[in-house]
Amino acid sequence: MDMFIQLLISGVLVGTVYGLIALGFVLVYKSSGILNLAQGELVMLGAYICYTGINVLHLNIALAFLFTFAVSGVMGIVISRVAIRPLVGQPLLSVIMMTIVLSIGLRGIAILAWGAETEGLSIFGHSYYHIAGAVVSEQSIWAFALSVLAVVAFALYFQKTKGGRAMRAVAEDQQAAQSVGIKIINVFDHSWLIAAVVGALGGILLASGSGVSIELSHLGLKVLPVVLIGGLDSIQGAIIGGVIVGIAENMAVGYLDPVVSDWGLVGGGLRNVFPYILALFILVVRPHGLFGQKRIERI
Amino acid sequence: MFNKPAGTFNASYTKDEAIVRTRTQWGLLIILVGILAVVPYYGPLASDYWINFLIYVAITVISVQGLNILTGYCGQISLGQAAFMAVGAYTTAILSSKAGWPFLACLPMAGLMATAVGFIFAIPAVRVKGFYLAITTLAAHFVIIYLIISLEFTGGSIGIYIERPRIGSIIFDSPQSFYMLVIGVTIVMTVFAKNIVRTKVGWAFIAIRDNDLAAKVMGVNPFTYKLLAFSISAFYAGIAGSLLVYHLQFAHPEHYGLTQAIWLLGILIVGGMGSINGAIFGSIFVRLIDEITNIHISPALGNLFPSLAGQMSAALGLLVFTAIVGIFIIYEPRGLSHRWQLLKASYRLWPFSYWT
Amino acid sequence: MLTVNGVEVIYSKVILVIKGISFEVPDRQIVCLLGANGAGKTTILKAISGLLKAELGVITDGHINWDNRRIDRMRPEEIVGLGVVQVLEGRRLFRHLTTEDNLKTGAHIRKDHAVKRDIDMVYELFPRLNDLKKRTSGYLSGGEQQMLVIGRALMAKPQLILLDEPSLGLAPMLADEILKKVKMIQTEEGTSFLLVEQNAKATLEIADYGYIMETGRIVFEGSAEQLINNEDIKEFYIGLSELGQRKSYREVKHYRRRKRW
Amino acid sequence: MNISIKRAMLLFVLLGSLLLLPAIGACGDDDETAQEETAQEEDQTPTDLGKPVKISQTFALTGPYASQHKEIFEAYEDYIKFINDNGGLKDTNGISHPLEMLWVDDKMEVTTELSFFEKAKADGSLIHGSLYSSAYGALLPKAEKEKIPLFCFSSSNMVIDPQRTGYSMFPYYEDVLGAYVDWFLQTWDKPSQPKLAIIALDNAYGKSALGSEILDFIESRGVDVVAKEVVDAVPVDTTANLIKIQNADADFIYAQVIAPTAAVIARDMQKLDIELTIASPAPMGPSALLDMAPEACDGWIGMLWAGFYADDDRGVKFMRDLQTEYRGSPMETDQYALGIASVMTMVEAVRLAMEEVPFDELSPEKVWQFGINRIENFDTEGILPPINLGVEHGYYGQNHVRPVQIQGTQIKWIDDFIKCPDTMAYKEYYQTEGKAIAEELAGE
């Protein structure tokens, strides 16, 4: 029982960060219809930029966060202008490949700038708390709190402001949005900016636990089952999907690994694969995820 | 459809459907095959290094042909091709090393096994489309590689060694002989692909790619044909994987990473989707650039800037791939095959090449 | 005043859709474009509003002027900024936004603070929308949706509205009501309209001037009265013969094949 | 139309410039040949400098092992510079030859690895090295066929057996785990059966600790393996795995991971208040762990093959001097030490062969025959225990590990070199049959 609660709580804490990263992903998809497979690299770069802010520029933590957001935001806009704008109206494969290629290029840039070494990123305290029968680290509480804060801030922005409305309008109908004078490419820039910033925040939060490395970009791939489960175009789906994946991972390690281990799968190791298997099953039942909209297609 | 020589008209449907239409084309084809046969023995490419490279390009061509049928013709994006290659490779490795099956039995079995696995993963995949499909195939990749690395009989994380292929009493031991074998299979698979896409099945694929709802209305069942496309594509991947494992003589899960799948898609884009020639051009072009960058330039660059050697060379390959594929996506989404068409057209229509 | 001068539009680099047409929309007037499906009416509207570019359409010849400024090379948002707003065919709402949010997006390009007042003005014009303020617009009825898209266009404070088939898929009564509102907007606000319609009879009742398009060309033009009284127009677009009887479709077609403007 | 022409032109310019890349590469080659020519000219004048002697090595400077491999890469560079600054290698005629390393970043792609191997072969490399099993496995059949000596930096026992022309001079992962179990049992004084938990990285390197042979071995020592956990290379959270270990009531842990993984595990262990002996094999890199999780890694043990850490052996001093000279300051990372040990051995094999074979007749096969097979009790002066390679010596390479521990902010040796047990039951195979094959190869 103790184990169950511990796994549940750590799953929720990590899952919120996944949800945050998935949010950036969903946003780009909604506004520009582009599957951003480079989200993992935005996460990784965010962590590196923050590392530079703290360890090279010797900024304090708040400034380092702002520095990271500013640099990532600019990067998001540059990506949007250089790589994404030419893709308007291109076939799906081109769009998907472009983001994949982008992810490879960003990894190249990161290696060029920071080398491929692993660095520690210690920004939160290292104390531990007992909450509801589980032990949680200060780092994961911060990660949870900041993710929730970011999600709420984002939701308010999306619902209440002119920019947010423009994004929602573009997400619904690009041509109609153009017809009322919304500049679509600005909205693209906007969504990439936000995707880069929430990605960077997610990167900092994750790296504060596991250190900064190129491999951090693989955590970006965790976003994919999240959005498959939640639905590519649903913001609440992203958050809930994130939490589901966080919990599912932990439960898979805790309860399924021993089972499959007995079946002959050495050591289990379902952590990464289980969310995908779950996503595959959900897709069979609900091809648009739990919260995704079913698109009505016309010939 | 400007791929017919000017002034050449087809007098019958049989002729219209023929793969090779004119005598010149027959001639060129024979010369090409002749060149391919001579290359490992004479000329600048007659070294182990280049033969190794050509073998790898040929294996890539097979895999890309499969992906081309699925993605280029049927419009279904797949990131799972590397994993299906792994299925073919491991089928071969296990049957050959543990059960002693000969090459001629292993090769088709590898294809069929990959087809079977592809079929299983195609069932959820054909229900979804677009981006969901892309991620679903990604899921297939992770699950397959996970199973390979976790199971005992696949050699797990250790890998499996296998012997050189043999047919009857001939052992394909030298690079040259293995090259011949691979080229032979590649030609057969390419002709097969060409045949698939010009038949009714091929047109059904294209109908689904262009609009699967419309295809459905026209009586093409998208579900069946998508499954078929997935299966054919996986079959090609299986054959390619089988040849690759014979080439390496070693099966290891790390050889079939996601990067490989991405490379295959990149090659498809550079070559030109929905074109049999494109798959060949793309494979040669991208692999050549990759080879030159990784093997020749990146260490040289590293030696030039010793303090940054690691960074430079590691980043270079990634950036070059990004540049090539990115440029093609933005400036020439129809790929090299389109350029080739233009070239051919301007040659045929010369001096009246105002068609373009 | 909008002047379209010798415009030619090509789609996807091969399909010539508009074959050089010229017309004008004077200030404070309702001008209608009539024609069969595929005549290129929607295309010319999109050419004016700049939305064509997103659809791989290109204006290859001619020019479009609005108040003596060339607008055919401008981006859609710039054209909206100059006071020319298109209302797309098929009631293209932002279906998951509320009625009020839809109206707010209509004012996207505006920087002033009178948005709230203008929203109230739209509610005054379409009182039914007032009751549905907080409703998700996707759940409105067809007529309400059409009112909302017109209202949304009004939020940009346009001088010219390009209105594409407002009565499409609406019951005749609702269609008439919408057209009446259009007339009302024109007289009260002084907004001019370029109206594309299939329902020629009702349209010509409110229009000042009309053009007939067929396969990418303007084949006939005249004031609303002239058009109404023209026999051919009656025949093809209003569907009445001289005797005031509806002709069978086959006969019309047959005749049409024979006669070309 | 204009736009498309412009685009086409741009495309061709860009592609053209890409195709220029080989030209640049060729320029590099030209330089080399130019160097060779000048070297040849110098040959005739009695300045004692001959053609370069080439060795080749691949690294994975991209991917999960990048940071380790970069240190190893630097070690190779420094040592080769050192050899060349000290006159290069002398051939049978007493002429000195500079040493040259051909290398490539294989990005963990086997095809690059294989391609480079063929190129190195064509360029006259005498000995080849790769760093991890998946690449090594694909090279071995080719190397074997042409009798090219092939070094695998770190490997699992299964990949490398039976040895013919492929070598790992460091102990196998399985054997290191065996050594750790034995080492732990020395101090086990409780009456109960000791319980071991294994944490493995989710890849080939990690999972080699979970092979059935090694598990059988551990069982044969009377140790119960109570948990087999698999974690990501860069995990977010290992709480679930550690709770299982906690619940299984393990007495000690073996973590076949790399430093970023270890950092997360260390923190989670602290969080869950798990205080058990935990050790990792060499690729983990205790110095990197200390950088990443200084507050949580106290007590972590590294079962190292070589390393720095305040030893006053001559070899360690040598490495420190090397780093000071070529890198500005001593960095003292354990991967560097492994790199030095490895390149030293490779160069030693070439040197031994050059003593026997005239320079013009040098070939990989000769290096294998007269170099590797003559490496007996090769002394790295304290970096590693004496190394034995080749047919006559009972063991290929050296099979010792030495534990270090992170104590506060220091890393300290806590024991001397320990001989690893032979954990593979079928090891007898290459003591008999495998040896016969090797002898047969040597006899040809």
Short mmCIF file of C-alpha atoms in Angstrom, two decimals, chain C residues 114-225:
data_model
loop_
_atom_site.label_atom_id
_atom_site.label_comp_id
_atom_site.label_asym_id
_atom_site.label_seq_id
_atom_site.Cartn_x
_atom_site.Cartn_y
_atom_site.Cartn_z
CA ALA C 114 -14.53 51.08 -28.43
CA VAL C 115 -14.80 47.34 -29.02
CA LYS C 116 -17.28 46.85 -26.22
CA ARG C 117 -19.58 49.51 -27.68
CA ASP C 118 -19.41 47.95 -31.10
CA ILE C 119 -20.28 44.56 -29.71
CA ASP C 120 -23.41 46.07 -28.24
CA MET C 121 -24.12 47.62 -31.60
CA VAL C 122 -23.97 44.20 -33.24
CA TYR C 123 -26.33 42.86 -30.58
CA GLU C 124 -28.68 45.67 -31.38
CA LEU C 125 -28.57 44.77 -35.04
CA PHE C 126 -29.05 41.07 -34.35
CA PRO C 127 -30.99 40.94 -31.08
CA ARG C 128 -31.05 37.17 -31.14
CA LEU C 129 -27.30 37.03 -30.63
CA ASN C 130 -27.63 39.00 -27.44
CA ASP C 131 -29.37 36.06 -25.77
CA LEU C 132 -26.68 33.68 -26.95
CA LYS C 133 -23.64 35.67 -25.81
CA LYS C 134 -22.07 32.92 -23.77
CA ARG C 135 -23.10 30.05 -25.98
CA THR C 136 -20.43 28.10 -27.84
CA SER C 137 -20.99 29.29 -31.35
CA GLY C 138 -20.85 25.83 -32.88
CA TYR C 139 -24.23 25.14 -31.27
CA LEU C 140 -26.02 28.10 -32.82
CA SER C 141 -28.54 27.50 -35.58
CA GLY C 142 -27.65 28.16 -39.19
CA GLY C 143 -29.29 31.56 -39.35
CA GLU C 144 -27.78 32.66 -36.07
CA GLN C 145 -24.38 31.56 -37.29
CA GLN C 146 -24.77 33.58 -40.46
CA MET C 147 -25.74 36.61 -38.41
CA LEU C 148 -22.72 36.04 -36.21
CA VAL C 149 -20.25 35.91 -39.09
CA ILE C 150 -21.68 39.12 -40.51
CA GLY C 151 -21.55 40.66 -37.07
CA ARG C 152 -17.98 39.48 -36.68
CA ALA C 153 -17.07 41.15 -39.96
CA LEU C 154 -18.73 44.36 -38.81
CA MET C 155 -16.49 44.38 -35.74
CA ALA C 156 -13.56 45.32 -37.95
CA LYS C 157 -15.42 48.52 -38.87
CA PRO C 158 -15.21 47.77 -42.58
CA GLN C 159 -16.14 50.05 -45.43
CA LEU C 160 -16.59 47.14 -47.78
CA ILE C 161 -17.82 43.67 -46.92
CA LEU C 162 -17.25 40.86 -49.38
CA LEU C 163 -20.17 38.61 -48.60
CA ASP C 164 -20.06 35.11 -50.00
CA GLU C 165 -23.37 33.24 -50.31
CA PRO C 166 -24.98 34.28 -47.05
CA SER C 167 -28.16 32.38 -47.80
CA LEU C 168 -26.49 29.09 -48.56
CA GLY C 169 -28.27 26.31 -46.74
CA LEU C 170 -30.75 28.59 -45.01
CA ALA C 171 -34.50 28.45 -45.14
CA PRO C 172 -35.88 31.03 -47.62
CA MET C 173 -37.34 33.12 -44.83
CA LEU C 174 -34.08 33.30 -42.97
CA ALA C 175 -32.24 34.08 -46.19
CA ASP C 176 -34.55 37.01 -46.81
CA GLU C 177 -34.02 38.23 -43.28
CA ILE C 178 -30.26 38.13 -43.69
CA LEU C 179 -30.45 40.07 -46.93
CA LYS C 180 -32.70 42.62 -45.28
CA LYS C 181 -30.11 43.08 -42.57
CA VAL C 182 -27.50 43.58 -45.27
CA LYS C 183 -29.59 46.32 -46.77
CA MET C 184 -30.04 47.82 -43.32
CA ILE C 185 -26.31 47.84 -42.66
CA GLN C 186 -25.72 49.51 -45.97
CA THR C 187 -28.21 52.27 -45.37
CA GLU C 188 -27.44 52.84 -41.70
CA GLU C 189 -23.68 52.37 -41.59
CA GLY C 190 -22.86 53.30 -45.13
CA THR C 191 -20.98 50.07 -45.67
CA SER C 192 -20.73 48.89 -49.23
CA PHE C 193 -21.15 45.22 -50.12
CA LEU C 194 -19.90 42.96 -52.81
CA LEU C 195 -22.44 40.19 -52.62
CA VAL C 196 -22.08 36.78 -54.19
CA GLU C 197 -25.31 34.88 -54.37
CA GLN C 198 -27.09 32.05 -56.09
CA ASN C 199 -30.48 33.39 -55.21
CA ALA C 200 -30.58 36.04 -57.89
CA LYS C 201 -34.10 37.24 -57.36
CA ALA C 202 -33.77 38.12 -53.70
CA THR C 203 -30.33 39.57 -54.23
CA LEU C 204 -31.31 41.84 -57.04
CA GLU C 205 -34.07 43.22 -54.87
CA ILE C 206 -31.55 44.76 -52.49
CA ALA C 207 -28.64 45.32 -54.87
CA ASP C 208 -27.82 48.51 -56.70
CA TYR C 209 -25.82 46.99 -59.48
CA GLY C 210 -25.02 43.50 -60.68
CA TYR C 211 -22.59 41.50 -62.72
CA ILE C 212 -23.13 38.08 -64.25
CA MET C 213 -20.17 35.74 -64.30
CA GLU C 214 -19.69 32.61 -66.27
CA THR C 215 -16.59 30.40 -66.37
CA GLY C 216 -14.26 33.08 -65.23
CA ARG C 217 -15.60 35.97 -67.24
CA ILE C 218 -18.09 38.73 -66.71
CA VAL C 219 -20.68 38.23 -69.38
CA PHE C 220 -23.27 40.79 -68.47
CA GLU C 221 -23.66 43.77 -66.22
CA GLY C 222 -26.19 46.39 -65.40
CA SER C 223 -28.17 48.07 -62.71
CA ALA C 224 -30.41 45.87 -60.62
CA GLU C 225 -33.48 46.88 -62.56
#
